[in-house]
Short mmCIF file of C-alpha atoms in Angstrom, two decimals:
data_model
loop_
_atom_site.label_atom_id
_atom_site.label_comp_id
_atom_site.label_asym_id
_atom_site.label_seq_id
_atom_site.Cartn_x
_atom_site.Cartn_y
_atom_site.Cartn_z
CA UNK A 9 85.27 88.31 26.20
CA UNK A 10 81.79 87.01 26.40
CA UNK A 11 81.10 89.99 28.59
CA UNK A 12 83.38 93.16 27.18
CA UNK A 13 82.03 95.98 25.18
CA UNK A 14 83.23 98.82 23.44
CA UNK A 15 81.62 100.84 25.32
CA UNK A 16 83.68 99.16 28.11
CA UNK A 17 87.00 100.71 26.79
CA UNK A 18 85.21 104.08 26.10
CA UNK A 19 84.52 104.50 29.20
CA UNK A 20 87.75 103.26 31.09
CA UNK A 21 89.50 105.95 28.70
CA UNK A 22 86.90 108.52 29.68
CA UNK A 23 87.51 107.94 33.24
CA UNK A 24 91.34 108.90 32.68
CA UNK A 25 90.48 112.04 30.94
CA UNK A 26 88.21 112.83 33.33
CA UNK A 27 90.74 111.89 36.18
CA UNK A 28 93.83 114.64 34.37
CA UNK A 29 91.31 117.07 32.73
CA UNK A 30 92.07 119.71 35.72
CA UNK A 31 95.69 118.34 36.72
CA UNK A 32 97.08 121.86 36.46
CA UNK A 33 100.55 119.46 35.54
CA UNK A 34 98.90 119.12 32.10
CA UNK A 35 98.33 121.82 29.27
CA UNK A 36 95.80 119.44 27.49
CA UNK A 37 94.77 116.18 26.97
CA UNK A 38 95.27 114.62 23.36
CA UNK A 39 93.76 111.30 22.51
CA UNK A 40 95.72 108.79 20.29
CA UNK A 41 94.37 105.18 19.43
CA UNK A 42 96.12 102.41 17.92
CA UNK A 43 94.37 99.72 15.62
CA UNK A 44 90.95 99.18 17.67
CA UNK A 45 91.90 101.96 20.12
CA UNK A 46 91.80 104.48 16.62
CA UNK A 47 88.20 103.74 16.94
CA UNK A 48 87.33 103.72 20.69
CA UNK A 49 89.12 107.42 20.26
CA UNK A 50 86.73 108.33 18.30
CA UNK A 51 83.75 107.21 20.40
CA UNK A 52 85.49 109.50 22.81
CA UNK A 53 84.03 112.37 21.50
CA UNK A 54 85.70 115.78 21.96
CA UNK A 55 84.85 117.11 26.02
CA UNK A 56 87.61 118.19 27.65
CA UNK A 57 90.10 116.65 24.59
CA UNK A 58 92.39 118.88 22.17
CA UNK A 59 92.95 116.25 19.79
CA UNK A 60 92.67 113.35 18.32
CA UNK A 61 94.93 111.20 16.28
CA UNK A 62 94.54 107.83 14.49
CA UNK A 63 97.25 105.15 14.19
CA UNK A 64 96.79 102.43 11.92
CA UNK A 65 93.00 102.75 12.51
CA UNK A 66 90.27 101.89 9.64
CA UNK A 67 87.73 103.38 7.83
CA UNK A 68 85.41 100.03 7.46
CA UNK A 69 83.70 98.36 10.01
CA UNK A 70 85.90 95.32 11.87
CA UNK A 71 83.92 92.93 9.59
CA UNK A 72 84.58 94.06 6.76
CA UNK A 73 88.37 94.41 7.58
CA UNK A 74 88.91 90.75 8.35
CA UNK A 75 87.10 89.59 5.70
CA UNK A 76 89.22 91.59 3.25
CA UNK A 77 92.51 89.92 5.57
CA UNK A 78 91.36 86.74 5.00
CA UNK A 79 91.03 87.91 1.20
CA UNK A 80 94.29 88.71 0.83
CA UNK A 81 96.30 86.49 3.24
CA UNK A 82 94.21 83.07 2.98
CA UNK A 83 91.69 83.76 0.03
CA UNK A 84 90.22 80.10 0.31
CA UNK A 85 88.23 81.73 3.38
CA UNK A 86 86.93 84.62 2.43
CA UNK A 87 83.75 83.63 2.42
CA UNK A 88 83.42 81.48 4.74
CA UNK A 89 84.27 84.21 7.08
CA UNK A 90 81.88 86.58 5.54
CA UNK A 91 78.91 83.67 6.14
CA UNK A 92 80.19 83.76 9.44
CA UNK A 93 79.64 86.94 10.15
CA UNK A 94 76.73 86.92 8.22
CA UNK A 95 75.26 84.52 10.87
CA UNK A 96 76.29 86.15 13.67
CA UNK A 97 75.02 89.11 12.77
CA UNK A 98 71.16 87.44 12.29
CA UNK A 99 71.74 84.98 14.86
CA UNK A 100 73.86 86.76 17.24
CA UNK A 101 76.29 83.14 17.15
CA UNK A 102 78.22 80.54 15.04
CA UNK A 103 76.53 76.92 15.23
CA UNK A 104 79.84 75.82 13.64
CA UNK A 105 83.00 77.27 13.19
CA UNK A 106 85.75 76.47 10.02
CA UNK A 107 88.21 75.25 11.97
CA UNK A 108 90.63 77.43 10.70
CA UNK A 109 88.96 80.16 11.53
CA UNK A 110 88.38 79.40 15.52
CA UNK A 111 90.97 81.96 16.89
CA UNK A 112 88.82 84.25 15.18
CA UNK A 113 85.51 83.44 15.80
CA UNK A 114 85.75 81.48 18.75
CA UNK A 115 82.37 81.96 21.23
CA UNK A 116 84.12 83.80 23.43
CA UNK A 117 84.59 85.86 20.63
CA UNK A 118 81.41 86.06 19.25
CA UNK A 119 79.19 88.27 20.81
CA UNK A 120 82.55 90.99 21.56
CA UNK A 121 82.79 90.52 17.48
CA UNK A 122 79.35 91.38 17.22
CA UNK A 123 79.61 94.37 19.09
CA UNK A 124 82.61 95.93 17.33
CA UNK A 125 80.96 95.63 13.53
CA UNK A 126 78.10 97.96 15.19
CA UNK A 127 80.26 101.05 14.98
CA UNK A 128 81.60 102.41 11.70
CA UNK A 129 84.44 104.77 12.31
CA UNK A 130 83.81 106.07 9.16
CA UNK A 131 80.53 107.78 10.70
CA UNK A 132 82.02 108.51 13.53
CA UNK A 133 85.35 110.68 12.04
CA UNK A 134 82.58 112.87 10.21
CA UNK A 135 80.87 113.58 13.56
CA UNK A 136 84.21 114.82 15.04
CA UNK A 137 85.13 118.51 15.75
CA UNK A 138 88.86 118.17 16.49
CA UNK A 139 91.95 118.83 14.95
CA UNK A 140 92.98 115.20 13.84
CA UNK A 141 96.11 113.39 12.51
CA UNK A 142 95.49 110.43 10.68
CA UNK A 143 98.82 108.04 10.51
CA UNK A 144 99.01 105.22 8.01
CA UNK A 145 102.64 103.08 7.35
CA UNK A 146 102.40 101.76 4.09
CA UNK A 147 104.32 98.60 5.27
CA UNK A 148 101.38 97.61 7.25
CA UNK A 149 100.37 94.05 6.14
CA UNK A 150 97.28 94.48 8.07
CA UNK A 151 95.43 97.69 7.44
CA UNK A 152 96.28 98.99 3.65
CA UNK A 153 96.25 102.27 2.53
CA UNK A 154 93.08 103.00 1.37
CA UNK A 155 91.28 102.85 5.25
CA UNK A 156 93.74 105.58 6.58
CA UNK A 157 92.45 107.79 2.92
CA UNK A 158 88.63 106.66 3.26
CA UNK A 159 89.09 107.94 7.72
CA UNK A 160 90.20 111.28 6.10
CA UNK A 161 88.10 111.84 3.60
CA UNK A 162 85.10 110.94 6.05
CA UNK A 163 86.21 114.75 7.47
CA UNK A 164 87.37 116.01 4.06
CA UNK A 165 85.50 114.56 1.22
CA UNK A 166 88.13 114.47 -1.86
CA UNK A 167 91.26 115.38 1.11
CA UNK A 168 93.34 113.13 -1.02
CA UNK A 169 95.19 113.35 -3.58
CA UNK A 170 94.66 109.97 -5.36
CA UNK A 171 97.56 110.77 -8.38
CA UNK A 172 99.93 111.15 -5.32
CA UNK A 173 99.16 107.70 -4.01
CA UNK A 174 99.91 105.91 -6.60
CA UNK A 175 103.70 107.82 -6.56
CA UNK A 176 103.69 106.65 -2.98
CA UNK A 177 103.23 103.40 -4.30
CA UNK A 178 105.34 103.23 -6.47
CA UNK A 179 108.33 105.00 -4.95
CA UNK A 180 107.92 105.20 -1.40
CA UNK A 181 111.98 104.89 -0.94
CA UNK A 182 112.06 108.78 -2.32
CA UNK A 183 110.06 109.45 0.56
CA UNK A 184 110.69 110.06 4.42
CA UNK A 185 106.97 111.29 4.62
CA UNK A 186 104.33 112.66 3.37
CA UNK A 187 101.70 115.09 4.50
CA UNK A 188 98.39 115.52 2.04
CA UNK A 189 96.68 118.43 1.47
CA UNK A 190 96.13 119.76 4.67
CA UNK A 191 92.79 120.83 5.06
CA UNK A 192 90.42 122.92 7.24
CA UNK A 193 86.83 122.05 7.61
CA UNK A 194 84.47 124.32 9.42
CA UNK A 195 87.68 125.37 11.30
CA UNK A 196 88.53 121.85 12.30
CA UNK A 197 92.29 120.84 10.93
CA UNK A 198 92.71 117.48 9.47
CA UNK A 199 96.46 116.39 8.40
CA UNK A 200 97.02 112.37 6.25
CA UNK A 201 100.28 111.26 6.99
CA UNK A 202 101.48 108.39 5.15
CA UNK A 203 105.45 106.90 6.13
CA UNK A 204 106.68 104.40 3.55
CA UNK A 205 108.41 102.20 6.54
CA UNK A 206 106.07 101.69 8.83
CA UNK A 207 104.37 98.44 9.68
CA UNK A 208 101.40 98.10 11.89
CA UNK A 209 103.02 97.88 15.39
CA UNK A 210 104.73 101.31 14.38
CA UNK A 211 108.29 100.40 13.44
CA UNK A 212 110.23 100.47 10.22
CA UNK A 213 111.21 97.90 8.44
CA UNK A 214 112.69 96.79 5.10
CA UNK A 215 111.32 93.43 3.71
CA UNK A 216 108.96 90.83 5.00
CA UNK A 217 110.93 88.89 7.40
CA UNK A 218 111.48 91.71 9.26
CA UNK A 219 107.42 92.74 9.08
CA UNK A 220 106.83 90.07 10.93
CA UNK A 221 110.05 90.09 13.43
CA UNK A 222 109.10 93.57 14.79
CA UNK A 223 105.88 92.13 16.13
CA UNK A 224 107.71 90.57 19.20
CA UNK A 225 111.44 92.11 19.35
CA UNK A 226 111.39 94.32 21.54
CA UNK A 227 114.71 95.95 20.69
CA UNK A 228 113.42 97.55 17.24
CA UNK A 229 112.08 100.60 17.94
CA UNK A 230 109.09 102.82 17.46
CA UNK A 231 109.58 104.60 14.45
CA UNK A 232 111.80 107.94 14.36
CA UNK A 233 109.98 109.41 11.60
CA UNK A 234 106.06 108.81 13.40
CA UNK A 235 108.02 110.22 16.54
CA UNK A 236 108.59 113.56 14.20
CA UNK A 237 104.70 113.53 13.01
CA UNK A 238 103.45 112.92 16.01
CA UNK A 239 105.60 115.73 17.67
CA UNK A 240 105.09 118.40 15.07
CA UNK A 241 101.41 117.55 15.28
CA UNK A 242 101.07 118.20 18.86
CA UNK A 243 103.41 120.80 19.59
CA UNK A 244 101.47 123.21 16.46
CA UNK A 245 98.10 122.81 18.72
CA UNK A 246 99.44 122.71 22.12
CA UNK A 247 103.08 124.22 21.50
#
């Protein structure tokens, strides 16, 4: 990881787009980015693309995300993680990594993390001119709902109905999927879909243990609600 940068992923994706852009078998190219890939998709811009979809993407920078994750899962390490990022931003390295954080802040990862943290997904989303679908799962233990909301609001300020969001938190079992205030911003469509049982790896789960198992259990299929939402969005553009 010492030499890899986010720009390398963007370059690879752009090469693939350029390869297929004139292929007569396809009516258009639609970009979907999952988690880190959500940022990569945004950085591709709009050239030769028909739409952009963010799957479990974030609005905040990755350093903020990781610090927040520690705050929710291992609160005692939140300040340590924040201090590590501060040192990394200031000096390009972390001299002494906390033993409990080596998996994240290993020396081989540090330059990549600093490069990644330099990109602000919210800022990149505000520049986008593509028809956009943002999908967020309420069972996602890594990326909280506020990240999907923030990403949507980067393009459409006050897009989301926060009272409705609170109802979703309280009564997710009553919902299949929720589309919040689809809007038009200078002719560019932005849609936000919230799927109650969808976890970070895009599978539907009903408990914490199911969520853990779904990461490695290949027999658990992708969420049917996810497939339906994606299909509806893509067909509305290229149907």
